[in-house]
Amino acid sequence: MPPPFRFHLRAALACALSVSLLQAQSRSPVAVGSAEPAVQLSPFVVYTPNDEGYRATSTLAGTRLNTNLFDTPAAISVLTKELLDDIGAQNTEDFMRYSTNTSFDIGGETNATGSQWYDAPTRIRGFGGATVTRDYFPWAMGSDVFSVERVDVSRGPNAVLYGVGAPGGVLNTSSKIAHLNSRQGVIALTVGSFANQRAELDVGLPLVRNVLALRLNTVFQDRKGWRHNEFFKQKGLALATNYQPFKKTILRANLE
């Protein structure tokens, strides 16, 4: 066989092989019409049901956008709702003990009637007065878990991201939100040391499915303390609404 003919034959075989590969790729089995449409989540919201047990998958604390924790260049600890429930956390003082390089200091000069509600002495990396936020907005009060879905503790200065941020870092609590396509219903009763009595109610339901939802959280607590004249009493109510008038428009309102 002459060399020119052999060259053309090899080129023809190569072209035929390429065409067959392209056809094989284009004819990969695809279930048309059987798969449900993908749910597009907002990049500015962390969807807490994606958390798996104690392991959170994403956060807003690193980049202001919903980013995978593995890809976030910051030291962040996330306390999921399941973890908060399992450790019996009720307020900032309780759950700060389970975060890295953080503490909640109560000295002799601290008021004895529920100090977690006023100027909580939160320390991150040894710096006092760490910035406390709710949904990444400045938050003056402490946080009771009856209205909290999860906690993100970002260690280190974060003023570049949010305009607020102490040198120690930012402690952010995420509010419970109303879900447009699912119901919630929880009643919790707690009895503990120092005559602690606590009752919680969490009720949520979609009023108009995929359009309007409402969620109500309440708490009542009466607790003594280990110091003289120390006590803590509270009655709390948190109301959350979620309204989606259009496909790409969501309006949320929270009142506590």
C-alpha positions as semicolon CSV with decimal commas, in nm:
position;residue;x (nm);y (nm);z (nm)
1;M;0,000;0,000;0,000
2;P;0,156;0,335;-0,105
3;P;0,241;0,574;0,182
4;P;0,005;0,858;0,067
5;F;-0,294;0,622;0,063
6;R;-0,206;0,488;0,410
7;F;-0,196;0,845;0,543
8;H;-0,541;0,927;0,404
9;L;-0,682;0,602;0,540
10;R;-0,554;0,683;0,891
11;A;-0,703;1,033;0,871
12;A;-1,040;0,892;0,765
13;L;-1,040;0,642;1,052
14;A;-0,951;0,920;1,300
15;C;-1,238;1,138;1,174
16;A;-1,484;0,849;1,196
17;L;-1,373;0,775;1,551
18;S;-1,415;1,140;1,654
19;V;-1,766;1,153;1,507
20;S;-1,866;0,833;1,688
21;L;-1,734;0,972;2,019
22;L;-1,925;1,296;1,974
23;Q;-2,241;1,104;1,896
24;A;-2,190;0,888;2,206
25;Q;-2,152;1,198;2,420
26;S;-2,456;1,368;2,275
27;R;-2,669;1,056;2,320
28;S;-2,604;1,012;2,692
29;P;-2,924;0,902;2,863
30;V;-3,117;1,196;3,004
31;A;-3,451;1,157;3,177
32;V;-3,657;1,421;2,998
33;G;-3,942;1,556;3,206
34;S;-3,891;1,314;3,495
35;A;-3,660;1,524;3,711
36;E;-3,798;1,801;3,931
37;P;-3,679;2,155;3,854
38;A;-3,377;2,262;4,053
39;V;-3,445;2,491;4,348
40;Q;-3,251;2,815;4,313
41;L;-3,142;2,945;4,655
42;S;-3,054;3,306;4,722
43;P;-2,678;3,365;4,750
44;F;-2,746;3,609;5,035
45;V;-2,923;3,358;5,261
46;V;-2,796;3,048;5,440
47;Y;-3,053;2,768;5,414
48;T;-3,023;2,598;5,753
49;P;-3,201;2,272;5,658
50;N;-2,888;2,195;5,454
51;D;-2,694;2,160;5,783
52;E;-2,630;1,796;5,864
53;G;-2,642;1,735;6,238
54;Y;-2,354;1,926;6,397
55;R;-2,189;1,993;6,058
56;A;-2,273;2,315;5,880
57;T;-2,202;2,333;5,508
58;S;-2,195;2,706;5,435
59;T;-2,185;3,051;5,591
60;L;-2,221;3,422;5,515
61;A;-1,950;3,518;5,764
62;G;-1,657;3,490;5,524
63;T;-1,759;3,667;5,204
64;R;-2,108;3,813;5,261
65;L;-2,235;3,548;5,018
66;N;-2,345;3,193;5,085
67;T;-2,006;3,021;5,064
68;N;-1,893;2,669;5,142
69;L;-1,706;2,668;5,473
70;F;-1,426;2,466;5,313
71;D;-1,365;2,753;5,068
72;T;-1,389;3,034;5,326
73;P;-1,051;3,189;5,420
74;A;-1,148;3,266;5,781
75;A;-1,164;3,099;6,122
76;I;-1,536;3,032;6,169
77;S;-1,722;2,814;6,415
78;V;-2,085;2,725;6,341
79;L;-2,323;2,600;6,608
80;T;-2,617;2,435;6,434
81;K;-2,969;2,410;6,573
82;E;-2,920;2,041;6,656
83;L;-2,607;2,119;6,856
84;L;-2,780;2,402;7,045
85;D;-3,063;2,166;7,135
86;D;-2,834;1,882;7,244
87;I;-2,621;2,095;7,477
88;G;-2,933;2,253;7,627
89;A;-2,822;2,606;7,539
90;Q;-3,067;2,878;7,635
91;N;-2,874;3,202;7,584
92;T;-2,544;3,353;7,476
93;E;-2,365;3,247;7,791
94;D;-2,455;2,882;7,732
95;F;-2,351;2,837;7,371
96;M;-2,036;3,052;7,383
97;R;-1,873;2,782;7,596
98;Y;-1,878;2,548;7,296
99;S;-1,704;2,778;7,048
100;T;-1,327;2,789;6,993
101;N;-1,126;3,070;7,159
102;T;-1,438;3,230;7,303
103;S;-1,563;3,296;7,654
104;F;-1,843;3,472;7,836
105;D;-1,713;3,659;8,140
106;I;-1,932;3,742;8,437
107;G;-1,744;3,929;8,704
108;G;-1,846;4,059;9,042
109;E;-1,936;4,396;8,895
110;T;-2,185;4,245;8,648
111;N;-2,550;4,302;8,724
112;A;-2,721;4,003;8,879
113;T;-3,044;4,006;8,683
114;G;-2,977;3,839;8,352
115;S;-2,653;3,999;8,235
116;Q;-2,677;3,829;7,896
117;W;-2,932;4,089;7,787
118;Y;-2,717;4,398;7,840
119;D;-2,362;4,457;7,715
120;A;-2,274;4,089;7,720
121;P;-1,902;4,059;7,813
122;T;-1,822;3,830;7,521
123;R;-1,454;3,765;7,454
124;I;-1,308;3,624;7,134
125;R;-0,933;3,555;7,115
126;G;-0,895;3,741;7,444
127;F;-1,049;4,063;7,314
128;G;-1,344;4,189;7,516
129;G;-1,654;4,345;7,367
130;A;-1,673;4,129;7,056
131;T;-1,925;4,255;6,803
132;V;-2,265;4,089;6,839
133;T;-2,497;4,085;6,536
134;R;-2,836;3,939;6,445
135;D;-2,855;3,837;6,079
136;Y;-2,534;4,045;6,041
137;F;-2,693;4,367;6,164
138;P;-2,571;4,525;6,492
139;W;-2,755;4,371;6,789
140;A;-2,759;4,544;7,129
141;M;-2,924;4,266;7,331
142;G;-2,813;3,915;7,407
143;S;-2,972;3,624;7,225
144;D;-3,206;3,361;7,361
145;V;-3,220;3,045;7,150
146;F;-3,600;3,043;7,137
147;S;-3,578;3,268;6,829
148;V;-3,236;3,158;6,698
149;E;-3,176;2,905;6,420
150;R;-2,795;2,888;6,434
151;V;-2,485;3,075;6,553
152;D;-2,180;3,177;6,347
153;V;-1,867;3,288;6,534
154;S;-1,608;3,447;6,306
155;R;-1,278;3,500;6,485
156;G;-1,069;3,796;6,375
157;P;-1,153;4,148;6,252
158;N;-1,442;4,159;6,004
159;A;-1,503;4,531;5,960
160;V;-1,398;4,503;5,594
161;L;-1,701;4,283;5,528
162;Y;-1,977;4,431;5,739
163;G;-1,868;4,778;5,848
164;V;-1,876;4,654;6,208
165;G;-1,627;4,425;6,371
166;A;-1,423;4,426;6,691
167;P;-1,063;4,298;6,679
168;G;-1,175;3,972;6,836
169;G;-1,440;3,899;6,578
170;V;-1,814;3,879;6,526
171;L;-2,075;3,667;6,701
172;N;-2,380;3,637;6,474
173;T;-2,712;3,472;6,550
174;S;-2,950;3,382;6,266
175;S;-3,321;3,436;6,325
176;K;-3,575;3,161;6,275
177;I;-3,761;3,221;5,950
178;A;-4,096;3,107;5,818
179;H;-4,078;2,834;5,552
180;L;-4,302;2,872;5,250
181;N;-4,359;2,500;5,191
182;S;-4,335;2,324;5,527
183;R;-4,482;2,334;5,877
184;Q;-4,309;2,351;6,215
185;G;-4,450;2,260;6,552
186;V;-4,246;2,217;6,872
187;I;-4,328;2,245;7,241
188;A;-4,032;2,227;7,483
189;L;-4,039;2,220;7,863
190;T;-3,721;2,251;8,071
191;V;-3,663;2,206;8,443
192;G;-3,311;2,255;8,577
193;S;-3,083;2,362;8,858
194;F;-3,148;2,680;9,061
195;A;-3,526;2,639;9,021
196;N;-3,505;2,689;8,647
197;Q;-3,844;2,656;8,475
198;R;-3,876;2,723;8,106
199;A;-4,140;2,668;7,836
200;E;-4,103;2,724;7,460
201;L;-4,346;2,714;7,169
202;D;-4,247;2,710;6,800
203;V;-4,526;2,709;6,541
204;G;-4,489;2,782;6,170
205;L;-4,712;2,723;5,871
206;P;-4,753;2,841;5,511
207;L;-5,066;3,054;5,482
208;V;-5,043;3,046;5,102
209;R;-4,810;2,771;4,989
210;N;-4,491;2,901;4,822
211;V;-4,619;3,259;4,863
212;L;-4,682;3,355;5,227
213;A;-4,577;3,194;5,556
214;L;-4,587;3,283;5,925
215;R;-4,384;3,159;6,223
216;L;-4,442;3,227;6,592
217;N;-4,195;3,157;6,876
218;T;-4,263;3,225;7,243
219;V;-4,074;3,160;7,567
220;F;-4,141;3,191;7,938
221;Q;-3,863;3,142;8,194
222;D;-3,815;3,184;8,568
223;R;-3,472;3,101;8,710
224;K;-3,269;3,167;9,023
225;G;-2,890;3,175;9,040
226;W;-2,598;3,059;9,251
227;R;-2,532;3,410;9,386
228;H;-2,745;3,596;9,639
229;N;-3,028;3,800;9,490
230;E;-2,959;3,665;9,141
231;F;-3,259;3,578;8,930
232;F;-3,373;3,586;8,570
233;K;-3,729;3,618;8,446
234;Q;-3,840;3,666;8,091
235;K;-4,138;3,649;7,860
236;G;-4,044;3,656;7,494
237;L;-4,227;3,654;7,163
238;A;-4,081;3,645;6,811
239;L;-4,288;3,671;6,494
240;A;-4,144;3,603;6,147
241;T;-4,313;3,640;5,810
242;N;-4,195;3,535;5,466
243;Y;-4,362;3,667;5,150
244;Q;-4,266;3,583;4,794
245;P;-4,486;3,789;4,557
246;F;-4,271;3,711;4,253
247;K;-4,033;3,432;4,154
248;K;-3,720;3,634;4,228
249;T;-3,853;3,859;4,506
250;I;-3,872;3,761;4,873
251;L;-3,975;3,994;5,156
252;R;-3,900;3,895;5,517
253;A;-3,998;4,070;5,838
254;N;-3,907;3,977;6,196
255;L;-4,038;4,122;6,520
256;E;-3,909;4,025;6,866
